[in-house]
């Protein structure tokens, strides 16, 4: 179709110009649809990705799996600014794949070895400079690597020690100012660290206490207004709790998604798209089917998902962390 006659293109451009001219200058811009949703599948030793708008028994647009991939119980997943795919595996490595990689792809690089400080890594995230942050469950640390790091590399910084409050750190997120947010599964807290924190750093804020609703938190994400979204994996009633920007102490959530209509089942990874829709990976299966549930922006209470991705074609198998 790229060889269509020039008049067709000109007609489309003219039509677009007419539509633009007739549109109200006060009309809000259309939301940018999210890119593919990447999912780390712990049980399946795979990474799957789904097209924007995927729903139901959707076939992945990307599946990274096979003996060449080096994937072994993958948990964390993140994309850098160039679209390269970084995956934390529970066997103390971070494997890196080319933009658009699929199939039995060989990693372009791997971070692994005794110098790295990796110890059962789970959540991973990038800051604005492209530095990689990794939460290590087994040794209660956050290790940080310069952009482009590979091999048996020593971290440029490590947050660890009694003052940090880290206890089974799982999901992590960074805001635009470089503040680091950590979900601590071991002591049901959220700890926040100043940009550039290193060593035995005391959190600048800690969300903890009976009012918070935190119960073995796993996934964590921020929206554009700085609100914090957390998945509670250990709750008898699985939940998503939401906190105001700057929340600290024994604070009550501003919203809680929980109840029989939600489809939540050991919620793990969480991500938000550009319009504030909430995507959640459910690590336990219902009738042997794993799922991704999606909620409208601002959802609260016993909210029914706007979309559910589930079924035999999806390739979901113990989904943990997710990212756009």
mmCIF file of C-alpha atoms in Angstrom:
data_model
loop_
_atom_site.group_PDB
_atom_site.id
_atom_site.type_symbol
_atom_site.label_atom_id
_atom_site.label_comp_id
_atom_site.label_asym_id
_atom_site.label_seq_id
_atom_site.Cartn_x
_atom_site.Cartn_y
_atom_site.Cartn_z
ATOM 1 C CA UNK A 1 0.000 0.000 0.000
ATOM 2 C CA UNK A 2 3.021 2.296 0.264
ATOM 3 C CA UNK A 3 2.931 2.590 -3.585
ATOM 4 C CA UNK A 4 -0.575 4.162 -3.654
ATOM 5 C CA UNK A 5 -1.055 7.057 -6.047
ATOM 6 C CA UNK A 6 0.024 10.513 -4.857
ATOM 7 C CA UNK A 7 -3.492 11.902 -5.198
ATOM 8 C CA UNK A 8 -4.668 9.515 -2.458
ATOM 9 C CA UNK A 9 -2.120 10.864 -0.023
ATOM 10 C CA UNK A 10 -2.931 14.451 -1.031
ATOM 11 C CA UNK A 11 -6.638 13.814 -0.501
ATOM 12 C CA UNK A 12 -5.990 12.425 2.969
ATOM 13 C CA UNK A 13 -3.823 15.396 3.873
ATOM 14 C CA UNK A 14 -6.469 17.810 2.601
ATOM 15 C CA UNK A 15 -9.162 16.030 4.596
ATOM 16 C CA UNK A 16 -6.986 16.132 7.710
ATOM 17 C CA UNK A 17 -6.501 19.874 7.216
ATOM 18 C CA UNK A 18 -10.264 20.431 6.922
ATOM 19 C CA UNK A 19 -10.946 18.372 10.063
ATOM 20 C CA UNK A 20 -8.255 20.283 11.978
ATOM 21 C CA UNK A 21 -9.647 23.626 10.849
ATOM 22 C CA UNK A 22 -13.167 22.672 11.895
ATOM 23 C CA UNK A 23 -12.128 21.339 15.273
ATOM 24 C CA UNK A 24 -12.487 23.540 18.334
ATOM 25 C CA UNK A 25 -9.199 25.022 19.451
ATOM 26 C CA UNK A 26 -10.331 24.249 23.003
ATOM 27 C CA UNK A 27 -10.774 20.528 22.369
ATOM 28 C CA UNK A 28 -8.418 18.399 24.471
ATOM 29 C CA UNK A 29 -5.832 16.362 22.577
ATOM 30 C CA UNK A 30 -6.656 12.708 22.065
ATOM 31 C CA UNK A 31 -4.884 10.516 24.608
ATOM 32 C CA UNK A 32 -1.799 8.763 23.301
ATOM 33 C CA UNK A 33 -2.495 5.023 23.346
ATOM 34 C CA UNK A 34 -0.037 3.034 25.479
ATOM 35 C CA UNK A 35 2.700 1.052 23.817
ATOM 36 C CA UNK A 36 2.809 -2.718 24.130
ATOM 37 C CA UNK A 37 2.316 -4.050 27.656
ATOM 38 C CA UNK A 38 5.257 -6.284 28.644
ATOM 39 C CA UNK A 39 4.730 -9.040 31.217
ATOM 40 C CA UNK A 40 7.324 -11.209 32.985
ATOM 41 C CA UNK A 41 5.957 -14.736 33.429
ATOM 42 C CA UNK A 42 7.710 -16.321 36.401
ATOM 43 C CA UNK A 43 6.309 -19.837 35.987
ATOM 44 C CA UNK A 44 6.651 -19.880 32.221
ATOM 45 C CA UNK A 45 10.202 -18.429 32.046
ATOM 46 C CA UNK A 46 8.991 -16.057 29.355
ATOM 47 C CA UNK A 47 8.227 -12.428 28.598
ATOM 48 C CA UNK A 48 5.043 -11.684 26.679
ATOM 49 C CA UNK A 49 3.823 -8.385 25.237
ATOM 50 C CA UNK A 50 0.311 -7.329 24.197
ATOM 51 C CA UNK A 51 -0.851 -4.699 21.745
ATOM 52 C CA UNK A 52 -2.585 -1.542 22.935
ATOM 53 C CA UNK A 53 -6.250 -2.333 23.481
ATOM 54 C CA UNK A 54 -5.708 -6.090 23.843
ATOM 55 C CA UNK A 55 -8.517 -7.872 25.659
ATOM 56 C CA UNK A 56 -9.831 -11.350 26.282
ATOM 57 C CA UNK A 57 -7.927 -14.361 25.011
ATOM 58 C CA UNK A 58 -5.403 -12.187 23.145
ATOM 59 C CA UNK A 59 -2.352 -13.680 21.468
ATOM 60 C CA UNK A 60 0.860 -11.841 22.439
ATOM 61 C CA UNK A 61 2.530 -9.707 19.794
ATOM 62 C CA UNK A 62 5.875 -10.683 21.343
ATOM 63 C CA UNK A 63 6.975 -13.803 23.205
ATOM 64 C CA UNK A 64 10.579 -14.065 24.400
ATOM 65 C CA UNK A 65 11.125 -17.685 25.432
ATOM 66 C CA UNK A 66 13.480 -20.573 24.810
ATOM 67 C CA UNK A 67 16.840 -21.997 25.778
ATOM 68 C CA UNK A 68 18.832 -19.158 24.165
ATOM 69 C CA UNK A 69 17.109 -16.411 26.161
ATOM 70 C CA UNK A 70 18.681 -17.108 29.539
ATOM 71 C CA UNK A 71 15.283 -16.580 31.158
ATOM 72 C CA UNK A 72 14.834 -18.543 34.369
ATOM 73 C CA UNK A 73 12.011 -17.483 36.669
ATOM 74 C CA UNK A 74 11.843 -13.914 35.356
ATOM 75 C CA UNK A 75 10.247 -11.399 37.694
ATOM 76 C CA UNK A 76 11.024 -7.746 36.996
ATOM 77 C CA UNK A 77 10.749 -6.186 33.540
ATOM 78 C CA UNK A 78 11.478 -2.661 32.314
ATOM 79 C CA UNK A 79 12.144 -0.895 29.016
ATOM 80 C CA UNK A 80 14.850 1.730 28.570
ATOM 81 C CA UNK A 81 14.423 4.892 26.500
ATOM 82 C CA UNK A 82 15.526 3.025 23.359
ATOM 83 C CA UNK A 83 12.975 0.245 23.883
ATOM 84 C CA UNK A 84 15.490 -2.406 24.965
ATOM 85 C CA UNK A 85 13.940 -4.982 27.292
ATOM 86 C CA UNK A 86 15.560 -5.595 30.694
ATOM 87 C CA UNK A 87 14.471 -8.638 32.702
ATOM 88 C CA UNK A 88 15.433 -9.542 36.262
ATOM 89 C CA UNK A 89 15.622 -13.290 36.832
ATOM 90 C CA UNK A 90 15.494 -14.964 40.213
ATOM 91 C CA UNK A 91 18.849 -16.647 39.504
ATOM 92 C CA UNK A 92 20.728 -13.378 40.128
ATOM 93 C CA UNK A 93 20.922 -11.861 36.679
ATOM 94 C CA UNK A 94 19.463 -9.118 34.519
ATOM 95 C CA UNK A 95 19.173 -10.101 30.861
ATOM 96 C CA UNK A 96 18.890 -7.466 28.133
ATOM 97 C CA UNK A 97 17.211 -7.891 24.740
ATOM 98 C CA UNK A 98 17.238 -5.762 21.615
ATOM 99 C CA UNK A 99 14.290 -3.503 20.848
ATOM 100 C CA UNK A 100 11.550 -5.639 19.303
ATOM 101 C CA UNK A 101 13.215 -8.942 20.249
ATOM 102 C CA UNK A 102 10.955 -11.978 20.157
ATOM 103 C CA UNK A 103 11.200 -15.751 20.051
ATOM 104 C CA UNK A 104 14.241 -17.669 21.271
ATOM 105 C CA UNK A 105 16.308 -14.467 21.357
ATOM 106 C CA UNK A 106 19.863 -14.373 22.653
ATOM 107 C CA UNK A 107 20.388 -11.488 25.116
ATOM 108 C CA UNK A 108 22.487 -8.635 23.783
ATOM 109 C CA UNK A 109 23.998 -8.348 27.265
ATOM 110 C CA UNK A 110 23.655 -9.795 30.761
ATOM 111 C CA UNK A 111 24.441 -8.281 34.151
ATOM 112 C CA UNK A 112 25.525 -11.121 36.429
ATOM 113 C CA UNK A 113 28.359 -12.196 38.689
ATOM 114 C CA UNK A 114 29.677 -11.859 42.229
ATOM 115 C CA UNK A 115 30.521 -8.152 41.889
ATOM 116 C CA UNK A 116 26.983 -7.123 40.930
ATOM 117 C CA UNK A 117 25.380 -7.500 44.350
ATOM 118 C CA UNK A 118 22.341 -9.120 42.714
ATOM 119 C CA UNK A 119 20.533 -11.414 45.150
ATOM 120 C CA UNK A 120 17.173 -12.735 43.973
ATOM 121 C CA UNK A 121 16.344 -9.527 42.059
ATOM 122 C CA UNK A 122 12.692 -8.662 41.559
ATOM 123 C CA UNK A 123 11.503 -5.147 40.671
ATOM 124 C CA UNK A 124 13.578 -3.040 38.271
ATOM 125 C CA UNK A 125 13.200 0.538 37.023
ATOM 126 C CA UNK A 126 15.091 3.326 35.234
ATOM 127 C CA UNK A 127 15.674 6.917 36.254
ATOM 128 C CA UNK A 128 15.670 9.850 33.835
ATOM 129 C CA UNK A 129 19.406 9.416 33.194
ATOM 130 C CA UNK A 130 18.974 5.771 32.179
ATOM 131 C CA UNK A 131 20.537 4.335 35.349
ATOM 132 C CA UNK A 132 19.082 0.955 36.322
ATOM 133 C CA UNK A 133 17.688 0.322 39.830
ATOM 134 C CA UNK A 134 17.190 -3.253 41.059
ATOM 135 C CA UNK A 135 15.423 -4.481 44.222
ATOM 136 C CA UNK A 136 17.158 -7.509 45.736
ATOM 137 C CA UNK A 137 14.829 -9.542 47.953
ATOM 138 C CA UNK A 138 17.363 -11.888 49.500
ATOM 139 C CA UNK A 139 19.870 -9.324 50.855
ATOM 140 C CA UNK A 140 17.473 -6.388 51.426
ATOM 141 C CA UNK A 141 19.195 -3.996 49.064
ATOM 142 C CA UNK A 142 18.686 -1.728 46.086
ATOM 143 C CA UNK A 143 21.573 -1.854 43.626
ATOM 144 C CA UNK A 144 22.079 0.850 40.996
ATOM 145 C CA UNK A 145 23.964 0.509 37.700
ATOM 146 C CA UNK A 146 25.072 3.133 35.230
ATOM 147 C CA UNK A 147 23.330 3.237 31.845
ATOM 148 C CA UNK A 148 24.856 0.631 29.541
ATOM 149 C CA UNK A 149 26.274 -1.545 32.328
ATOM 150 C CA UNK A 150 26.904 -5.180 31.459
ATOM 151 C CA UNK A 151 28.756 -8.208 32.748
ATOM 152 C CA UNK A 152 30.109 -8.666 36.278
ATOM 153 C CA UNK A 153 29.768 -4.960 37.064
ATOM 154 C CA UNK A 154 30.014 -3.342 40.482
ATOM 155 C CA UNK A 155 26.996 -1.115 41.262
ATOM 156 C CA UNK A 156 27.599 2.627 41.192
ATOM 157 C CA UNK A 157 25.545 2.793 44.400
ATOM 158 C CA UNK A 158 23.901 0.394 46.860
ATOM 159 C CA UNK A 159 21.168 1.238 49.369
ATOM 160 C CA UNK A 160 21.385 -1.243 52.248
ATOM 161 C CA UNK A 161 21.602 -1.312 56.031
ATOM 162 C CA UNK A 162 19.516 -1.130 59.193
ATOM 163 C CA UNK A 163 18.550 2.522 58.724
ATOM 164 C CA UNK A 164 16.999 1.916 55.294
ATOM 165 C CA UNK A 165 13.919 0.024 56.478
ATOM 166 C CA UNK A 166 14.282 -2.357 53.527
ATOM 167 C CA UNK A 167 12.670 -5.734 54.200
ATOM 168 C CA UNK A 168 12.096 -8.050 51.272
ATOM 169 C CA UNK A 169 12.041 -5.178 48.757
ATOM 170 C CA UNK A 170 9.987 -6.052 45.691
ATOM 171 C CA UNK A 171 8.455 -3.423 43.414
ATOM 172 C CA UNK A 172 10.208 -0.100 42.854
ATOM 173 C CA UNK A 173 9.359 3.145 41.070
ATOM 174 C CA UNK A 174 11.025 6.518 40.520
ATOM 175 C CA UNK A 175 9.397 9.894 40.087
ATOM 176 C CA UNK A 176 10.555 12.641 37.717
ATOM 177 C CA UNK A 177 12.714 14.183 40.461
ATOM 178 C CA UNK A 178 14.558 10.897 41.052
ATOM 179 C CA UNK A 179 12.933 9.949 44.374
ATOM 180 C CA UNK A 180 12.874 6.182 44.823
ATOM 181 C CA UNK A 181 9.762 4.361 46.109
ATOM 182 C CA UNK A 182 10.066 0.771 47.370
ATOM 183 C CA UNK A 183 7.387 -1.787 48.294
ATOM 184 C CA UNK A 184 8.702 -3.887 51.188
ATOM 185 C CA UNK A 185 6.943 -7.237 51.198
ATOM 186 C CA UNK A 186 8.665 -8.374 54.405
ATOM 187 C CA UNK A 187 7.357 -5.675 56.759
ATOM 188 C CA UNK A 188 4.378 -4.285 54.786
ATOM 189 C CA UNK A 189 5.770 -0.794 54.294
ATOM 190 C CA UNK A 190 6.521 1.663 51.521
ATOM 191 C CA UNK A 191 9.855 3.460 51.934
ATOM 192 C CA UNK A 192 10.904 6.548 49.976
ATOM 193 C CA UNK A 193 14.496 7.716 49.400
ATOM 194 C CA UNK A 194 15.971 10.994 48.265
ATOM 195 C CA UNK A 195 17.363 11.273 44.742
ATOM 196 C CA UNK A 196 20.928 9.987 44.782
ATOM 197 C CA UNK A 197 20.537 8.131 48.089
ATOM 198 C CA UNK A 198 23.194 5.499 48.768
ATOM 199 C CA UNK A 199 24.522 3.399 51.617
ATOM 200 C CA UNK A 200 22.668 3.041 54.911
ATOM 201 C CA UNK A 201 20.237 5.816 53.963
ATOM 202 C CA UNK A 202 17.256 6.706 56.148
ATOM 203 C CA UNK A 203 14.011 7.018 54.161
ATOM 204 C CA UNK A 204 12.633 10.508 53.672
ATOM 205 C CA UNK A 205 9.170 9.001 54.165
ATOM 206 C CA UNK A 206 7.710 5.680 55.299
ATOM 207 C CA UNK A 207 4.095 4.591 54.795
ATOM 208 C CA UNK A 208 3.319 2.014 57.481
ATOM 209 C CA UNK A 209 0.682 1.127 60.054
ATOM 210 C CA UNK A 210 -2.773 -0.319 60.516
ATOM 211 C CA UNK A 211 -4.581 2.478 58.678
ATOM 212 C CA UNK A 212 -2.601 2.052 55.460
ATOM 213 C CA UNK A 213 -4.175 -1.209 54.285
ATOM 214 C CA UNK A 214 -0.725 -2.473 53.279
ATOM 215 C CA UNK A 215 -0.424 -6.258 53.414
ATOM 216 C CA UNK A 216 2.682 -7.784 51.826
ATOM 217 C CA UNK A 217 2.863 -5.110 49.119
ATOM 218 C CA UNK A 218 4.445 -6.200 45.864
ATOM 219 C CA UNK A 219 3.877 -3.853 42.914
ATOM 220 C CA UNK A 220 4.151 -0.074 43.002
ATOM 221 C CA UNK A 221 3.491 2.677 40.452
ATOM 222 C CA UNK A 222 3.080 6.456 40.303
ATOM 223 C CA UNK A 223 0.673 8.509 38.233
ATOM 224 C CA UNK A 224 1.382 11.921 36.721
ATOM 225 C CA UNK A 225 0.066 13.702 39.823
ATOM 226 C CA UNK A 226 2.425 11.775 42.117
ATOM 227 C CA UNK A 227 -0.251 9.504 43.585
ATOM 228 C CA UNK A 228 1.076 6.100 44.612
ATOM 229 C CA UNK A 229 -0.601 2.799 43.614
ATOM 230 C CA UNK A 230 0.290 -0.417 45.457
ATOM 231 C CA UNK A 231 -0.737 -4.068 45.023
ATOM 232 C CA UNK A 232 -1.291 -5.988 48.260
ATOM 233 C CA UNK A 233 -0.391 -9.581 47.556
ATOM 234 C CA UNK A 234 -0.923 -11.022 51.030
ATOM 235 C CA UNK A 235 -4.317 -9.617 51.896
ATOM 236 C CA UNK A 236 -7.117 -12.089 52.599
ATOM 237 C CA UNK A 237 -9.064 -9.794 50.303
ATOM 238 C CA UNK A 238 -6.552 -8.830 47.564
ATOM 239 C CA UNK A 239 -6.408 -5.114 47.002
ATOM 240 C CA UNK A 240 -4.937 -2.088 45.293
ATOM 241 C CA UNK A 241 -4.375 0.825 47.675
ATOM 242 C CA UNK A 242 -3.833 4.399 46.491
ATOM 243 C CA UNK A 243 -2.062 7.166 48.441
ATOM 244 C CA UNK A 244 -1.910 10.916 47.968
ATOM 245 C CA UNK A 245 1.272 12.492 46.639
ATOM 246 C CA UNK A 246 3.673 12.985 49.542
ATOM 247 C CA UNK A 247 1.837 10.548 51.833
ATOM 248 C CA UNK A 248 3.760 9.302 54.861
ATOM 249 C CA UNK A 249 3.179 7.589 58.196
ATOM 250 C CA UNK A 250 0.059 5.669 59.170
ATOM 251 C CA UNK A 251 -2.010 7.264 56.418
ATOM 252 C CA UNK A 252 -5.379 6.068 55.135
ATOM 253 C CA UNK A 253 -5.538 5.302 51.387
ATOM 254 C CA UNK A 254 -7.427 7.804 49.251
ATOM 255 C CA UNK A 255 -8.892 4.833 47.372
ATOM 256 C CA UNK A 256 -8.937 1.039 47.657
ATOM 257 C CA UNK A 257 -9.857 -1.377 44.884
ATOM 258 C CA UNK A 258 -11.022 -4.638 46.472
ATOM 259 C CA UNK A 259 -13.930 -7.065 46.319
ATOM 260 C CA UNK A 260 -15.334 -10.046 44.499
ATOM 261 C CA UNK A 261 -16.045 -8.122 41.286
ATOM 262 C CA UNK A 262 -12.446 -6.929 40.815
ATOM 263 C CA UNK A 263 -10.928 -10.188 39.557
ATOM 264 C CA UNK A 264 -7.861 -9.594 41.719
ATOM 265 C CA UNK A 265 -6.041 -12.819 42.561
ATOM 266 C CA UNK A 266 -2.660 -12.374 44.262
ATOM 267 C CA UNK A 267 -2.037 -9.063 42.482
ATOM 268 C CA UNK A 268 1.631 -8.493 41.738
ATOM 269 C CA UNK A 269 2.842 -6.042 39.081
ATOM 270 C CA UNK A 270 1.042 -2.769 38.425
ATOM 271 C CA UNK A 271 1.384 -0.089 35.730
ATOM 272 C CA UNK A 272 -0.560 2.980 34.613
ATOM 273 C CA UNK A 273 -1.041 4.230 31.085
ATOM 274 C CA UNK A 274 -1.095 7.852 29.909
ATOM 275 C CA UNK A 275 -4.803 8.280 30.697
ATOM 276 C CA UNK A 276 -4.529 6.788 34.177
ATOM 277 C CA UNK A 277 -5.950 3.324 33.526
ATOM 278 C CA UNK A 278 -4.606 0.801 36.027
ATOM 279 C CA UNK A 279 -3.130 -2.496 34.779
ATOM 280 C CA UNK A 280 -2.568 -5.336 37.256
ATOM 281 C CA UNK A 281 -0.920 -8.749 36.847
ATOM 282 C CA UNK A 282 -2.630 -11.476 38.860
ATOM 283 C CA UNK A 283 -0.031 -14.071 39.818
ATOM 284 C CA UNK A 284 -2.481 -16.785 40.851
ATOM 285 C CA UNK A 285 -4.768 -18.530 38.408
ATOM 286 C CA UNK A 286 -8.532 -18.778 38.385
ATOM 287 C CA UNK A 287 -9.704 -22.031 36.786
ATOM 288 C CA UNK A 288 -6.081 -22.497 35.657
ATOM 289 C CA UNK A 289 -6.117 -19.160 33.811
ATOM 290 C CA UNK A 290 -3.835 -16.262 34.750
ATOM 291 C CA UNK A 291 -4.910 -12.711 34.000
ATOM 292 C CA UNK A 292 -4.159 -9.038 33.536
ATOM 293 C CA UNK A 293 -7.020 -6.887 34.841
ATOM 294 C CA UNK A 294 -7.452 -3.259 33.764
ATOM 295 C CA UNK A 295 -9.417 -0.639 35.710
ATOM 296 C CA UNK A 296 -10.666 2.775 34.687
ATOM 297 C CA UNK A 297 -8.778 5.834 35.905
ATOM 298 C CA UNK A 298 -10.045 6.727 39.365
ATOM 299 C CA UNK A 299 -11.562 3.284 40.000
ATOM 300 C CA UNK A 300 -12.278 2.456 43.638
ATOM 301 C CA UNK A 301 -14.233 -0.061 45.690
ATOM 302 C CA UNK A 302 -15.489 -3.331 44.241
ATOM 303 C CA UNK A 303 -14.757 -2.208 40.678
ATOM 304 C CA UNK A 304 -15.303 -4.534 37.737
ATOM 305 C CA UNK A 305 -12.334 -4.480 35.339
ATOM 306 C CA UNK A 306 -12.881 -2.516 32.151
ATOM 307 C CA UNK A 307 -10.756 -5.144 30.394
ATOM 308 C CA UNK A 308 -9.414 -8.580 31.316
ATOM 309 C CA UNK A 309 -6.681 -10.363 29.364
ATOM 310 C CA UNK A 310 -6.923 -14.094 30.080
ATOM 311 C CA UNK A 311 -7.097 -17.390 28.241
ATOM 312 C CA UNK A 312 -5.039 -20.136 26.713
ATOM 313 C CA UNK A 313 -3.778 -18.000 23.823
ATOM 314 C CA UNK A 314 -2.299 -15.291 26.068
ATOM 315 C CA UNK A 315 0.781 -17.207 27.184
ATOM 316 C CA UNK A 316 0.350 -15.813 30.710
ATOM 317 C CA UNK A 317 1.927 -18.168 33.245
ATOM 318 C CA UNK A 318 2.572 -16.784 36.695
ATOM 319 C CA UNK A 319 2.678 -13.121 35.619
ATOM 320 C CA UNK A 320 4.670 -10.945 38.012
ATOM 321 C CA UNK A 321 5.827 -7.445 37.030
ATOM 322 C CA UNK A 322 4.562 -5.476 34.048
ATOM 323 C CA UNK A 323 5.597 -2.360 32.170
ATOM 324 C CA UNK A 324 4.854 -0.209 29.126
#
